[in-house]
PDB file of C-alpha atoms in Angstrom:
ATOM      1  CA  MET A  10      16.396  -3.358  -1.437  1.00 47.00           C
ATOM      2  CA  GLU A  11      15.885  -2.563  -5.221  1.00 53.00           C
ATOM      3  CA  GLN A  12      12.530  -0.893  -5.564  1.00 56.00           C
ATOM      4  CA  THR A  13      11.356  -3.302  -8.738  1.00 60.00           C
ATOM      5  CA  SER A  14      12.551  -6.055  -6.757  1.00 82.00           C
ATOM      6  CA  PHE A  15      10.594  -5.188  -3.838  1.00 85.00           C
ATOM      7  CA  THR A  16       7.584  -4.565  -6.074  1.00 85.00           C
ATOM      8  CA  GLU A  17       8.213  -8.031  -7.617  1.00 87.00           C
ATOM      9  CA  ARG A  18       8.578  -9.568  -4.214  1.00 85.00           C
ATOM     10  CA  LEU A  19       5.080  -8.471  -2.930  1.00 86.00           C
ATOM     11  CA  MET A  20       3.622  -9.227  -6.257  1.00 88.00           C
ATOM     12  CA  GLU A  21       4.758 -12.660  -5.477  1.00 85.00           C
ATOM     13  CA  PHE A  22       2.254 -12.392  -2.170  1.00 81.00           C
ATOM     14  CA  GLY A  23      -0.572 -11.712  -5.148  1.00 86.00           C
ATOM     15  CA  LEU A  24      -0.705  -7.906  -4.838  1.00 90.00           C
ATOM     16  CA  THR A  25      -0.847  -6.063  -7.977  1.00 94.00           C
ATOM     17  CA  ARG A  26       1.847  -3.813  -9.198  1.00 93.00           C
ATOM     18  CA  GLN A  27      -0.113  -0.662  -8.303  1.00 95.00           C
ATOM     19  CA  GLU A  28      -1.063  -2.480  -5.026  1.00 95.00           C
ATOM     20  CA  ALA A  29       2.583  -3.310  -4.396  1.00 93.00           C
ATOM     21  CA  SER A  30       3.448   0.349  -5.076  1.00 94.00           C
ATOM     22  CA  ILE A  31       0.739   1.787  -2.847  1.00 96.00           C
ATOM     23  CA  TYR A  32       1.916  -0.625  -0.036  1.00 95.00           C
ATOM     24  CA  GLN A  33       5.895   0.759  -0.377  1.00 93.00           C
ATOM     25  CA  CYS A  34       4.454   4.124  -0.277  1.00 95.00           C
ATOM     26  CA  LEU A  35       2.597   3.425   2.965  1.00 96.00           C
ATOM     27  CA  LEU A  36       5.735   1.926   4.326  1.00 93.00           C
ATOM     28  CA  THR A  37       7.756   4.564   3.347  1.00 93.00           C
ATOM     29  CA  GLU A  38       5.400   7.758   4.175  1.00 93.00           C
ATOM     30  CA  GLY A  39       3.590   6.278   7.314  1.00 90.00           C
ATOM     31  CA  LYS A  40      -0.031   7.614   7.768  1.00 94.00           C
ATOM     32  CA  VAL A  41      -1.205   9.030   4.720  1.00 96.00           C
ATOM     33  CA  THR A  42      -4.573   9.719   2.820  1.00 96.00           C
ATOM     34  CA  GLY A  43      -5.564   8.408  -0.603  1.00 95.00           C
ATOM     35  CA  TYR A  44      -4.658  11.731  -2.253  1.00 96.00           C
ATOM     36  CA  GLU A  45      -1.020  12.083  -0.765  1.00 96.00           C
ATOM     37  CA  VAL A  46      -0.687   8.440  -1.809  1.00 97.00           C
ATOM     38  CA  ALA A  47      -1.752   9.507  -5.306  1.00 97.00           C
ATOM     39  CA  LYS A  48       0.477  12.262  -5.334  1.00 96.00           C
ATOM     40  CA  GLN A  49       3.688  10.127  -3.881  1.00 95.00           C
ATOM     41  CA  THR A  50       3.362   7.436  -6.492  1.00 94.00           C
ATOM     42  CA  GLY A  51       1.755   8.877  -9.696  1.00 95.00           C
ATOM     43  CA  ILE A  52      -1.426   6.681  -9.704  1.00 96.00           C
ATOM     44  CA  SER A  53      -4.622   8.188 -10.355  1.00 96.00           C
ATOM     45  CA  ARG A  54      -6.519   8.868  -7.174  1.00 96.00           C
ATOM     46  CA  SER A  55      -9.517   6.281  -8.356  1.00 96.00           C
ATOM     47  CA  ASN A  56      -6.940   3.588  -8.921  1.00 97.00           C
ATOM     48  CA  VAL A  57      -5.241   4.440  -5.402  1.00 97.00           C
ATOM     49  CA  TYR A  58      -8.308   4.141  -3.533  1.00 96.00           C
ATOM     50  CA  ASN A  59      -9.119   1.129  -5.141  1.00 97.00           C
ATOM     51  CA  GLY A  60      -5.712  -0.474  -4.141  1.00 97.00           C
ATOM     52  CA  LEU A  61      -6.420   0.749  -0.666  1.00 97.00           C
ATOM     53  CA  ALA A  62      -9.403  -0.956  -0.282  1.00 96.00           C
ATOM     54  CA  SER A  63      -7.806  -3.980  -1.516  1.00 94.00           C
ATOM     55  CA  LEU A  64      -4.599  -3.814   0.631  1.00 94.00           C
ATOM     56  CA  VAL A  65      -7.024  -3.061   3.730  1.00 93.00           C
ATOM     57  CA  GLU A  66      -9.003  -6.419   2.601  1.00 91.00           C
ATOM     58  CA  HIS A  67      -5.658  -8.571   1.816  1.00 86.00           C
ATOM     59  CA  GLY A  68      -4.745  -7.183   5.695  1.00 89.00           C
ATOM     60  CA  ALA A  69      -1.738  -5.162   4.409  1.00 91.00           C
ATOM     61  CA  ALA A  70      -3.058  -1.855   5.478  1.00 94.00           C
ATOM     62  CA  TYR A  71      -4.885  -0.424   8.272  1.00 94.00           C
ATOM     63  CA  VAL A  72      -7.576   2.564   7.543  1.00 94.00           C
ATOM     64  CA  MET A  73      -7.765   5.142  10.272  1.00 92.00           C
ATOM     65  CA  GLU A  74     -10.848   6.987   9.928  1.00 85.00           C
ATOM     66  CA  GLY A  75     -11.602  10.606  11.125  1.00 81.00           C
ATOM     67  CA  THR A  76     -12.149  13.923   9.237  1.00 84.00           C
ATOM     68  CA  SER A  77     -10.323  12.524   6.330  1.00 87.00           C
ATOM     69  CA  SER A  78      -9.374   8.543   6.352  1.00 91.00           C
ATOM     70  CA  LYS A  79      -5.651   7.804   6.681  1.00 95.00           C
ATOM     71  CA  TYR A  80      -4.046   4.600   5.543  1.00 96.00           C
ATOM     72  CA  LEU A  81      -1.146   2.931   7.006  1.00 95.00           C
ATOM     73  CA  ALA A  82       0.976   0.016   6.234  1.00 94.00           C
ATOM     74  CA  VAL A  83       0.763  -3.296   8.224  1.00 92.00           C
ATOM     75  CA  ALA A  84       4.455  -4.265   9.304  1.00 90.00           C
ATOM     76  CA  LEU A  85       6.370  -6.312   6.362  1.00 82.00           C
ATOM     77  CA  PRO A  86       6.837  -9.218   8.778  1.00 82.00           C
ATOM     78  CA  GLU A  87       2.869  -9.126  10.090  1.00 83.00           C
ATOM     79  CA  PHE A  88       1.811  -8.846   6.497  1.00 79.00           C
ATOM     80  CA  CYS A  89       3.933 -11.757   5.442  1.00 76.00           C
ATOM     81  CA  ASP A  90       2.673 -13.866   8.247  1.00 74.00           C
ATOM     82  CA  ASN A  91      -1.109 -12.772   7.370  1.00 67.00           C
ATOM     83  CA  ARG A  92      -0.496 -14.414   3.895  1.00 66.00           C
TER      84      ARG A  92
END
């Protein structure tokens, strides 16, 4: 699926463009820190952390606490069911 098309589809589920980009990064990369997401997406770290918190709140991502918090995308079918 084309990236812009996928992002736009995610936006139909109520995500912002940044949240959709972050979610796509989580799907692609697996467990990552906010810093790693910022590097991969080019979104500022403060916006990434706000986006990650929103994704966790929307049921699109899990946060794994540890020495540094890592985030993992909820599987796409499960995210769709949650919405």
